[in-house]
mmCIF file of C-alpha atoms and ligand atoms in Angstrom:
data_model
loop_
_atom_site.group_PDB
_atom_site.id
_atom_site.type_symbol
_atom_site.label_atom_id
_atom_site.label_comp_id
_atom_site.label_asym_id
_atom_site.label_seq_id
_atom_site.Cartn_x
_atom_site.Cartn_y
_atom_site.Cartn_z
ATOM 1 C CA MET A 84 103.899 101.215 105.516
ATOM 2 C CA TYR A 85 105.380 100.044 102.199
ATOM 3 C CA THR A 86 108.153 97.591 101.483
ATOM 4 C CA ILE A 87 110.096 97.043 98.286
ATOM 5 C CA ASP A 88 112.321 94.050 97.535
ATOM 6 C CA MET A 89 115.349 94.880 95.450
ATOM 7 C CA MET A 90 116.210 91.649 93.680
ATOM 8 C CA LEU A 91 119.731 92.557 92.561
ATOM 9 C CA SER A 92 123.179 90.926 92.682
ATOM 10 C CA LYS A 93 122.842 91.538 96.428
ATOM 11 C CA GLY A 94 119.135 91.490 97.289
ATOM 12 C CA TYR A 95 117.810 93.770 100.021
ATOM 13 C CA GLN A 96 114.650 95.290 101.382
ATOM 14 C CA ILE A 97 113.523 98.908 101.524
ATOM 15 C CA ILE A 98 111.059 99.788 104.284
ATOM 16 C CA ILE A 99 109.121 103.073 104.144
ATOM 17 C CA LYS A 100 107.219 103.761 107.360
ATOM 18 C CA ASN A 101 106.391 106.796 109.460
ATOM 19 C CA ASN A 102 108.302 106.686 112.789
ATOM 20 C CA LEU A 103 110.454 103.786 111.560
ATOM 21 C CA LEU A 104 113.390 105.217 113.543
ATOM 22 C CA ASN A 105 111.802 103.607 116.609
ATOM 23 C CA ASP A 106 112.030 100.123 115.040
ATOM 24 C CA ILE A 107 115.504 100.137 113.530
ATOM 25 C CA ASP A 108 116.953 97.757 116.126
ATOM 26 C CA SER A 109 114.640 94.885 115.218
ATOM 27 C CA GLU A 110 114.892 95.571 111.475
ATOM 28 C CA ILE A 111 118.712 95.616 111.504
ATOM 29 C CA LYS A 112 118.849 92.462 113.674
ATOM 30 C CA LYS A 113 117.048 90.595 110.877
ATOM 31 C CA VAL A 114 119.914 91.228 108.443
ATOM 32 C CA TYR A 115 122.997 91.643 110.653
ATOM 33 C CA GLN A 116 124.050 89.247 113.395
ATOM 34 C CA ASN A 117 127.289 90.794 114.784
ATOM 35 C CA LYS A 118 127.523 93.153 117.750
ATOM 36 C CA ASN A 119 129.403 96.254 116.562
ATOM 37 C CA VAL A 120 127.925 98.951 114.345
ATOM 38 C CA TYR A 121 129.407 102.272 113.202
ATOM 39 C CA ILE A 122 127.087 105.175 112.472
ATOM 40 C CA ILE A 123 128.377 107.898 110.169
ATOM 41 C CA THR A 124 126.418 111.117 110.046
ATOM 42 C CA ASP A 125 126.860 114.839 109.421
ATOM 43 C CA GLU A 126 126.791 117.641 111.991
ATOM 44 C CA ARG A 127 123.274 118.864 111.245
ATOM 45 C CA VAL A 128 121.553 115.464 111.093
ATOM 46 C CA GLY A 129 123.677 114.230 113.994
ATOM 47 C CA ALA A 130 122.568 117.123 116.201
ATOM 48 C CA ILE A 131 118.920 116.150 115.690
ATOM 49 C CA TYR A 132 118.891 112.352 115.308
ATOM 50 C CA LEU A 133 122.157 110.726 116.394
ATOM 51 C CA GLN A 134 121.272 110.255 120.052
ATOM 52 C CA LYS A 135 117.834 108.867 119.169
ATOM 53 C CA VAL A 136 119.339 106.392 116.677
ATOM 54 C CA GLU A 137 122.124 105.349 119.062
ATOM 55 C CA GLU A 138 119.576 104.717 121.826
ATOM 56 C CA ALA A 139 117.239 102.871 119.480
ATOM 57 C CA LEU A 140 120.038 100.432 118.559
ATOM 58 C CA SER A 141 119.901 98.876 122.033
ATOM 59 C CA SER A 142 121.012 95.383 120.940
ATOM 60 C CA PHE A 143 124.239 96.657 119.403
ATOM 61 C CA SER A 144 127.487 98.186 120.541
ATOM 62 C CA VAL A 145 127.439 101.534 118.730
ATOM 63 C CA GLN A 146 130.268 103.929 117.840
ATOM 64 C CA SER A 147 129.613 107.064 115.819
ATOM 65 C CA ILE A 148 131.561 109.412 113.584
ATOM 66 C CA THR A 149 130.271 112.867 112.702
ATOM 67 C CA ILE A 150 131.599 114.833 109.742
ATOM 68 C CA LYS A 151 130.859 118.327 108.474
ATOM 69 C CA GLY A 152 128.543 117.396 105.604
ATOM 70 C CA TYR A 153 127.610 119.160 102.354
ATOM 71 C CA GLU A 154 129.010 118.427 98.903
ATOM 72 C CA GLU A 155 132.563 119.488 99.933
ATOM 73 C CA SER A 156 132.614 116.367 102.114
ATOM 74 C CA LYS A 157 132.261 114.051 99.117
ATOM 75 C CA SER A 158 136.028 114.358 98.820
ATOM 76 C CA ILE A 159 139.036 112.096 98.851
ATOM 77 C CA GLU A 160 140.136 113.792 102.104
ATOM 78 C CA THR A 161 136.894 112.976 103.958
ATOM 79 C CA TYR A 162 136.948 109.471 102.493
ATOM 80 C CA ALA A 163 140.488 108.988 103.875
ATOM 81 C CA TYR A 164 139.456 110.481 107.231
ATOM 82 C CA LEU A 165 136.548 108.050 107.552
ATOM 83 C CA CYS A 166 138.714 105.043 106.678
ATOM 84 C CA GLN A 167 141.281 106.195 109.235
ATOM 85 C CA ARG A 168 138.689 106.724 112.000
ATOM 86 C CA LEU A 169 137.062 103.340 111.343
ATOM 87 C CA ILE A 170 140.440 101.595 111.525
ATOM 88 C CA GLU A 171 141.270 103.497 114.747
ATOM 89 C CA LEU A 172 137.917 102.484 116.242
ATOM 90 C CA GLY A 173 138.756 98.853 115.508
ATOM 91 C CA ALA A 174 136.129 98.237 112.826
ATOM 92 C CA THR A 175 136.544 94.916 111.044
ATOM 93 C CA ARG A 176 135.443 93.682 107.661
ATOM 94 C CA SER A 177 132.257 91.937 108.736
ATOM 95 C CA GLU A 178 130.992 94.826 110.857
ATOM 96 C CA LEU A 179 128.218 97.167 109.851
ATOM 97 C CA LEU A 180 128.376 100.788 108.720
ATOM 98 C CA ILE A 181 125.193 102.854 108.989
ATOM 99 C CA ALA A 182 124.783 105.940 106.797
ATOM 100 C CA LEU A 183 122.525 108.360 108.680
ATOM 101 C CA GLY A 184 121.936 111.469 106.573
ATOM 102 C CA GLY A 185 121.317 112.832 103.110
ATOM 103 C CA GLY A 186 122.808 111.863 99.774
ATOM 104 C CA VAL A 187 126.260 113.128 100.684
ATOM 105 C CA ILE A 188 126.548 110.797 103.684
ATOM 106 C CA GLY A 189 124.952 107.921 101.727
ATOM 107 C CA ASP A 190 127.308 108.223 98.739
ATOM 108 C CA LEU A 191 130.362 108.637 100.935
ATOM 109 C CA VAL A 192 129.607 105.844 103.404
ATOM 110 C CA GLY A 193 128.623 103.548 100.544
ATOM 111 C CA PHE A 194 131.999 104.200 98.927
ATOM 112 C CA VAL A 195 133.892 103.591 102.179
ATOM 113 C CA ALA A 196 131.873 100.379 102.554
ATOM 114 C CA SER A 197 132.858 99.321 99.011
ATOM 115 C CA THR A 198 136.559 99.773 99.534
ATOM 116 C CA LEU A 199 137.623 99.540 103.177
ATOM 117 C CA TYR A 200 138.801 95.945 103.748
ATOM 118 C CA ARG A 201 137.562 95.340 100.150
ATOM 119 C CA GLY A 202 133.982 95.646 101.311
ATOM 120 C CA MET A 203 131.896 96.013 104.473
ATOM 121 C CA PRO A 204 128.106 95.686 104.833
ATOM 122 C CA PHE A 205 126.164 98.952 105.132
ATOM 123 C CA VAL A 206 122.643 100.141 105.907
ATOM 124 C CA GLN A 207 121.151 103.361 104.565
ATOM 125 C CA ILE A 208 118.972 105.513 106.833
ATOM 126 C CA PRO A 209 118.282 108.413 104.442
ATOM 127 C CA THR A 210 117.063 111.632 106.047
ATOM 128 C CA SER A 211 116.741 114.113 103.165
ATOM 129 C CA LEU A 212 113.974 113.920 100.572
ATOM 130 C CA LEU A 213 116.555 113.503 97.822
ATOM 131 C CA ALA A 214 118.088 110.534 99.611
ATOM 132 C CA GLN A 215 114.685 108.991 100.443
ATOM 133 C CA VAL A 216 113.392 109.102 96.862
ATOM 134 C CA ASP A 217 116.625 108.393 95.047
ATOM 135 C CA SER A 218 120.194 108.175 96.300
ATOM 136 C CA SER A 219 119.787 105.633 99.125
ATOM 137 C CA ILE A 220 118.711 102.864 96.785
ATOM 138 C CA GLY A 221 120.352 101.474 93.687
ATOM 139 C CA GLY A 222 123.912 101.210 95.006
ATOM 140 C CA LYS A 223 125.648 104.121 93.301
ATOM 141 C CA THR A 224 128.339 105.338 95.682
ATOM 142 C CA GLY A 225 131.204 107.722 95.213
ATOM 143 C CA ILE A 226 133.040 110.977 95.701
ATOM 144 C CA ASP A 227 133.857 114.062 93.629
ATOM 145 C CA PHE A 228 137.387 114.607 92.339
ATOM 146 C CA LEU A 229 139.245 117.342 90.425
ATOM 147 C CA GLY A 230 136.054 119.366 90.133
ATOM 148 C CA HIS A 231 133.985 116.547 88.612
ATOM 149 C CA LYS A 232 130.935 114.983 90.246
ATOM 150 C CA ASN A 233 131.011 111.349 91.358
ATOM 151 C CA ILE A 234 133.994 110.647 89.133
ATOM 152 C CA ILE A 235 135.430 108.071 91.572
ATOM 153 C CA GLY A 236 132.991 105.486 92.837
ATOM 154 C CA ALA A 237 131.628 101.982 92.866
ATOM 155 C CA PHE A 238 128.368 100.134 92.551
ATOM 156 C CA ASN A 239 127.687 98.692 95.964
ATOM 157 C CA GLN A 240 124.269 97.779 97.266
ATOM 158 C CA PRO A 241 123.332 98.291 100.932
ATOM 159 C CA ILE A 242 121.949 95.351 102.931
ATOM 160 C CA LEU A 243 118.874 97.322 104.055
ATOM 161 C CA VAL A 244 117.292 100.763 103.526
ATOM 162 C CA LEU A 245 115.164 102.219 106.323
ATOM 163 C CA ILE A 246 113.084 105.261 105.357
ATOM 164 C CA ASP A 247 111.214 107.273 107.979
ATOM 165 C CA PRO A 248 109.339 110.090 106.193
ATOM 166 C CA THR A 249 108.632 111.897 109.490
ATOM 167 C CA VAL A 250 112.285 113.022 109.678
ATOM 168 C CA LEU A 251 111.557 115.305 106.723
ATOM 169 C CA SER A 252 109.784 117.620 109.203
ATOM 170 C CA THR A 253 113.182 118.979 110.294
ATOM 171 C CA LEU A 254 114.576 119.305 106.781
ATOM 172 C CA PRO A 255 115.101 122.971 105.797
ATOM 173 C CA LEU A 256 112.599 124.110 103.139
ATOM 174 C CA ARG A 257 115.365 124.717 100.588
ATOM 175 C CA GLU A 258 116.519 121.106 101.028
ATOM 176 C CA LEU A 259 112.957 119.782 100.714
ATOM 177 C CA LYS A 260 112.515 121.679 97.447
ATOM 178 C CA ASN A 261 115.918 120.412 96.346
ATOM 179 C CA GLY A 262 114.597 116.840 96.642
ATOM 180 C CA PHE A 263 111.868 117.673 94.161
ATOM 181 C CA GLY A 264 114.527 117.785 91.432
ATOM 182 C CA GLU A 265 114.662 113.979 91.559
ATOM 183 C CA VAL A 266 110.907 113.574 92.144
ATOM 184 C CA ILE A 267 110.073 115.602 89.028
ATOM 185 C CA LYS A 268 112.795 113.768 87.093
ATOM 186 C CA HIS A 269 111.148 110.433 87.934
ATOM 187 C CA ALA A 270 107.738 111.743 86.876
ATOM 188 C CA LEU A 271 109.025 113.188 83.585
ATOM 189 C CA ILE A 272 110.900 110.087 82.485
ATOM 190 C CA SER A 273 108.314 107.551 83.426
ATOM 191 C CA SER A 274 105.031 108.574 85.010
ATOM 192 C CA LYS A 275 102.535 111.175 83.850
ATOM 193 C CA ASP A 276 100.378 110.016 86.816
ATOM 194 C CA LEU A 277 103.093 111.033 89.277
ATOM 195 C CA PHE A 278 103.477 114.380 87.465
ATOM 196 C CA ASP A 279 99.734 114.999 87.836
ATOM 197 C CA LEU A 280 99.771 113.861 91.473
ATOM 198 C CA ILE A 281 102.554 116.304 92.421
ATOM 199 C CA ASN A 282 100.552 119.077 90.795
ATOM 200 C CA VAL A 283 97.925 118.326 93.456
ATOM 201 C CA THR A 284 99.975 117.287 96.521
ATOM 202 C CA LYS A 285 102.617 119.988 95.908
ATOM 203 C CA LEU A 286 105.273 119.901 98.654
ATOM 204 C CA ASP A 287 103.441 117.353 100.841
ATOM 205 C CA VAL A 288 105.518 114.191 100.954
ATOM 206 C CA SER A 289 103.753 111.041 102.100
ATOM 207 C CA GLU A 290 104.880 107.417 102.404
ATOM 208 C CA GLU A 291 103.032 106.870 99.108
ATOM 209 C CA ILE A 292 104.922 109.577 97.196
ATOM 210 C CA ILE A 293 108.238 108.095 98.326
ATOM 211 C CA TYR A 294 107.040 104.589 97.440
ATOM 212 C CA ARG A 295 105.954 105.640 93.932
ATOM 213 C CA ASN A 296 109.303 107.304 93.298
ATOM 214 C CA LEU A 297 111.213 104.272 94.475
ATOM 215 C CA LEU A 298 109.157 101.942 92.279
ATOM 216 C CA ILE A 299 110.269 104.001 89.265
ATOM 217 C CA LYS A 300 113.871 103.878 90.408
ATOM 218 C CA LYS A 301 113.621 100.137 91.114
ATOM 219 C CA GLU A 302 112.192 99.435 87.654
ATOM 220 C CA HIS A 303 115.204 101.103 85.979
ATOM 221 C CA VAL A 304 117.831 99.664 88.331
ATOM 222 C CA LEU A 305 116.526 96.079 88.055
ATOM 223 C CA LYS A 306 116.750 96.226 84.273
ATOM 224 C CA ASP A 307 120.309 97.538 84.369
ATOM 225 C CA GLU A 308 122.115 97.493 87.717
ATOM 226 C CA VAL A 309 125.403 98.925 86.430
ATOM 227 C CA ASP A 310 124.075 101.793 84.312
ATOM 228 C CA LYS A 311 124.829 100.703 80.759
ATOM 229 C CA ASN A 312 121.415 101.254 79.157
ATOM 230 C CA GLU A 313 117.955 101.540 80.789
ATOM 231 C CA ARG A 314 119.249 102.939 84.103
ATOM 232 C CA MET A 315 120.877 105.838 82.249
ATOM 233 C CA LYS A 316 117.359 107.283 81.908
ATOM 234 C CA LEU A 317 117.539 108.111 85.631
ATOM 235 C CA ASN A 318 120.190 110.619 84.638
ATOM 236 C CA PHE A 319 117.646 112.819 82.890
ATOM 237 C CA GLY A 320 118.687 116.422 83.618
ATOM 238 C CA HIS A 321 121.971 115.238 85.155
ATOM 239 C CA THR A 322 124.374 115.592 82.222
ATOM 240 C CA PHE A 323 123.689 119.327 82.248
ATOM 241 C CA GLY A 324 122.896 119.337 85.972
ATOM 242 C CA HIS A 325 126.252 117.970 87.154
ATOM 243 C CA ILE A 326 128.068 120.714 85.247
ATOM 244 C CA ILE A 327 125.708 123.410 86.586
ATOM 245 C CA GLU A 328 125.987 122.067 90.149
ATOM 246 C CA LEU A 329 129.734 122.588 90.378
ATOM 247 C CA LYS A 330 130.100 125.565 88.016
ATOM 248 C CA TYR A 331 127.314 127.639 89.578
ATOM 249 C CA ASN A 332 127.463 126.197 93.095
ATOM 250 C CA ARG A 333 123.843 124.972 93.056
ATOM 251 C CA LEU A 334 122.475 122.201 95.278
ATOM 252 C CA HIS A 335 122.280 118.877 93.429
ATOM 253 C CA GLY A 336 118.484 118.836 93.098
ATOM 254 C CA GLU A 337 118.359 122.503 92.088
ATOM 255 C CA ALA A 338 120.916 121.807 89.369
ATOM 256 C CA VAL A 339 118.787 118.849 88.233
ATOM 257 C CA LEU A 340 115.784 121.192 87.912
ATOM 258 C CA ASP A 341 117.943 123.507 85.768
ATOM 259 C CA GLY A 342 119.408 120.565 83.837
ATOM 260 C CA ILE A 343 115.915 119.250 83.077
ATOM 261 C CA LEU A 344 115.110 122.578 81.395
ATOM 262 C CA CYS A 345 118.343 122.367 79.349
ATOM 263 C CA ALA A 346 117.459 118.813 78.242
ATOM 264 C CA ILE A 347 113.936 119.961 77.379
ATOM 265 C CA ASP A 348 115.336 122.833 75.255
ATOM 266 C CA TYR A 349 117.647 120.342 73.541
ATOM 267 C CA ALA A 350 114.720 118.032 72.714
ATOM 268 C CA ILE A 351 112.611 120.972 71.475
ATOM 269 C CA ASP A 352 115.509 122.052 69.204
ATOM 270 C CA LEU A 353 115.628 118.498 67.831
ATOM 271 C CA ASN A 354 111.883 118.716 67.145
ATOM 272 C CA ILE A 355 111.123 115.655 69.223
ATOM 273 C CA LEU A 356 109.313 117.507 72.020
ATOM 274 C CA ASP A 357 106.406 119.926 71.944
ATOM 275 C CA LYS A 358 107.238 123.399 73.298
ATOM 276 C CA LYS A 359 104.126 123.206 75.504
ATOM 277 C CA VAL A 360 105.829 120.596 77.704
ATOM 278 C CA LYS A 361 108.363 123.206 78.825
ATOM 279 C CA ASP A 362 105.468 125.493 79.864
ATOM 280 C CA GLU A 363 103.869 122.647 81.834
ATOM 281 C CA VAL A 364 107.121 121.857 83.621
ATOM 282 C CA ILE A 365 107.827 125.503 84.467
ATOM 283 C CA SER A 366 104.262 125.887 85.652
ATOM 284 C CA LEU A 367 104.826 122.970 88.086
ATOM 285 C CA TYR A 368 108.141 124.496 89.247
ATOM 286 C CA LYS A 369 106.321 127.764 89.933
ATOM 287 C CA LYS A 370 103.417 126.081 91.710
ATOM 288 C CA LEU A 371 105.910 124.418 94.094
ATOM 289 C CA GLU A 372 107.942 127.656 94.302
ATOM 290 C CA LEU A 373 111.079 125.736 93.332
ATOM 291 C CA ASP A 374 114.379 127.522 92.872
ATOM 292 C CA TYR A 375 115.254 127.047 89.201
ATOM 293 C CA LYS A 376 117.386 128.949 86.724
ATOM 294 C CA GLU A 377 117.434 128.907 82.938
ATOM 295 C CA TYR A 378 120.712 128.579 81.033
ATOM 296 C CA ASP A 379 121.652 128.327 77.362
ATOM 297 C CA TYR A 380 122.568 124.625 77.157
ATOM 298 C CA HIS A 381 125.223 125.264 74.455
ATOM 299 C CA GLU A 382 127.479 126.630 77.214
ATOM 300 C CA PHE A 383 127.767 123.160 78.752
ATOM 301 C CA LEU A 384 128.412 121.019 75.670
ATOM 302 C CA PRO A 385 132.254 121.247 75.877
ATOM 303 C CA ASP A 386 132.155 119.724 79.387
ATOM 304 C CA PHE A 387 130.230 116.646 78.269
ATOM 305 C CA LYS A 388 133.448 114.689 77.801
ATOM 306 C CA TYR A 389 133.764 114.157 81.586
ATOM 307 C CA ASP A 390 130.299 112.672 81.903
ATOM 308 C CA LYS A 391 130.149 109.041 83.016
ATOM 309 C CA LYS A 392 127.696 108.376 80.199
ATOM 310 C CA ASN A 393 130.540 109.180 77.803
ATOM 311 C CA ILE A 394 131.152 105.775 76.256
ATOM 312 C CA ALA A 395 133.691 105.586 73.406
ATOM 313 C CA LYS A 396 133.358 109.372 72.939
ATOM 314 C CA THR A 397 129.604 109.228 72.469
ATOM 315 C CA ILE A 398 127.429 110.907 75.095
ATOM 316 C CA ASN A 399 124.174 109.178 75.778
ATOM 317 C CA LEU A 400 121.980 112.157 76.514
ATOM 318 C CA ILE A 401 118.630 111.424 78.133
ATOM 319 C CA LEU A 402 115.688 113.251 76.595
ATOM 320 C CA ILE A 403 111.912 113.066 76.860
ATOM 321 C CA ASP A 404 109.483 113.129 73.945
ATOM 322 C CA GLU A 405 106.431 113.572 76.198
ATOM 323 C CA ILE A 406 105.742 113.779 79.927
ATOM 324 C CA GLY A 407 106.266 110.247 81.262
ATOM 325 C CA HIS A 408 108.379 108.910 78.399
ATOM 326 C CA SER A 409 112.156 109.090 77.962
ATOM 327 C CA LEU A 410 114.740 107.946 75.461
ATOM 328 C CA ILE A 411 118.491 107.610 75.171
ATOM 329 C CA TYR A 412 119.851 109.945 72.488
ATOM 330 C CA PRO A 413 123.475 109.323 71.448
ATOM 331 C CA VAL A 414 125.388 112.525 70.716
ATOM 332 C CA GLY A 415 128.633 111.970 68.804
ATOM 333 C CA GLU A 416 131.830 114.004 69.146
ATOM 334 C CA SER A 417 131.229 115.783 65.849
ATOM 335 C CA GLU A 418 127.763 116.950 66.976
ATOM 336 C CA LEU A 419 129.267 118.396 70.156
HETATM 337 P P1 NAD B 67 123.058 116.468 101.796
HETATM 338 O O1 NAD B 67 123.382 115.096 102.154
HETATM 339 O O2 NAD B 67 124.128 117.488 101.817
HETATM 340 O O3 NAD B 67 121.857 116.941 102.720
HETATM 341 C C1 NAD B 67 121.389 118.245 102.596
HETATM 342 C C2 NAD B 67 121.406 119.011 103.922
HETATM 343 O O4 NAD B 67 120.257 118.621 104.649
HETATM 344 C C3 NAD B 67 122.603 118.728 104.822
HETATM 345 O O5 NAD B 67 122.964 119.915 105.478
HETATM 346 C C4 NAD B 67 122.054 117.742 105.846
HETATM 347 O O6 NAD B 67 122.710 117.858 107.082
HETATM 348 C C5 NAD B 67 120.633 118.222 105.965
HETATM 349 N N1 NAD B 67 119.667 117.212 106.375
HETATM 350 C C6 NAD B 67 119.474 115.985 105.827
HETATM 351 N N2 NAD B 67 118.444 115.392 106.421
HETATM 352 C C7 NAD B 67 117.952 116.237 107.343
HETATM 353 C C8 NAD B 67 116.865 116.206 108.250
HETATM 354 N N3 NAD B 67 116.012 115.174 108.287
HETATM 355 N N4 NAD B 67 116.679 117.257 109.084
HETATM 356 C C9 NAD B 67 117.508 118.334 109.030
HETATM 357 N N5 NAD B 67 118.535 118.446 108.166
HETATM 358 C C10 NAD B 67 118.754 117.400 107.336
HETATM 359 O O7 NAD B 67 122.419 116.552 100.324
HETATM 360 P P2 NAD B 67 121.290 115.698 99.576
HETATM 361 O O8 NAD B 67 120.548 116.675 98.779
HETATM 362 O O9 NAD B 67 120.587 114.813 100.507
HETATM 363 O O10 NAD B 67 122.157 114.767 98.610
HETATM 364 C C11 NAD B 67 122.905 115.318 97.552
HETATM 365 C C12 NAD B 67 123.953 114.324 97.110
HETATM 366 O O11 NAD B 67 123.312 113.127 96.672
HETATM 367 C C13 NAD B 67 124.789 114.821 95.954
HETATM 368 O O12 NAD B 67 126.153 114.626 96.254
HETATM 369 C C14 NAD B 67 124.380 113.920 94.793
HETATM 370 O O13 NAD B 67 125.428 113.699 93.880
HETATM 371 C C15 NAD B 67 123.985 112.666 95.504
HETATM 372 N N6 NAD B 67 123.061 111.805 94.749
HETATM 373 C C16 NAD B 67 123.371 110.481 94.643
HETATM 374 C C17 NAD B 67 122.535 109.620 93.968
HETATM 375 C C18 NAD B 67 122.845 108.154 93.922
HETATM 376 O O14 NAD B 67 122.164 107.405 93.211
HETATM 377 N N7 NAD B 67 123.822 107.685 94.658
HETATM 378 C C19 NAD B 67 121.352 110.098 93.381
HETATM 379 C C20 NAD B 67 121.058 111.446 93.504
HETATM 380 C C21 NAD B 67 121.922 112.299 94.198
HETATM 381 N N1 LIG B 68 120.437 108.643 90.424
HETATM 382 C C1 LIG B 68 120.651 107.960 89.206
HETATM 383 C C2 LIG B 68 120.878 106.508 89.364
HETATM 384 O O1 LIG B 68 120.839 105.996 90.452
HETATM 385 O O2 LIG B 68 121.151 105.811 88.417
#
């Protein structure tokens, strides 16, 4: 078992423990004293875990809402549906929302929790690898709009994050590999040790691997909760990746794997990165049999203007100059 304290504007704890789903009642009681809780999940996760989670929450009065899931659900329509259902169910401002699912459910529920009644408390129970190593912590919430990723959203921290790595046993293999987009991103921007470890552990995900990823995320988020400088490094591969994700209908983590290769090509063209690093990264992708594609990054430059890292018409592109070290590289309008 590992725990991490997130000392942010709203402090909270992250618990990583095999079979933690059995203990969620006592953990939630420590941070939430009211009776009613509302679980929001998607159809696939709900079919496997909803009953177990509802039964585990024996001290609470539980109502649940199940939505379809997948990226299409990170929409204004699903957001409105959830707000409507919660109002119909009688949810009030001080009552707890529980996000049970992957990054889609986490981002969506977090955004509902930021806005409905001007803010409700929420707990993350992430069930995909991507959500366990990345999206469930740090408080970025939001939805897609007009074909752009996460373009409407809010920073809103959960009150607790409960991570049970054993639930990954039911995650489809494609989704597990998808989560490695964020794992490899963390290693490339900040930890050669983690890069070397994944080369050995491959697709085996332990409590320790999740913990090491979350320490990297924590380090960046604590320095810069609202993504104005250091935290932007967590977007390595994402400026290209977000465009690829929607344009080529790739899963988020797959698009991050592709976007990482675009960012690596960009850094090689700038002469700040040795070509050999690209070979090492592709060799890791191949060892893990990850689904990646190579694109010519020039194709995506015109779409940079919609990126959230576009500040005063300058894109802050995240690059690496070696494995385990990243930098923020401002790209001006004229360069684009
Ligand atoms: P997802 O939520 O769609 O989950 C992927 C699929 O796996 C879904 O079908 C889901 O039902 C299923 N699933 C999840 N857990 C399962 C389990 N234990 N067993 C069986 N099936 C399971 O997608 P995702 O990859 O988890 O998240 C992607 C989203 O996360 C994207 O929208 C991305 O923008 C967002 N994201 C957010 C942040 C952030 O900081 N907020 C960071 C990275 C990614
Ligand atoms: N996933 C990037 C971030 O949380 O900032």
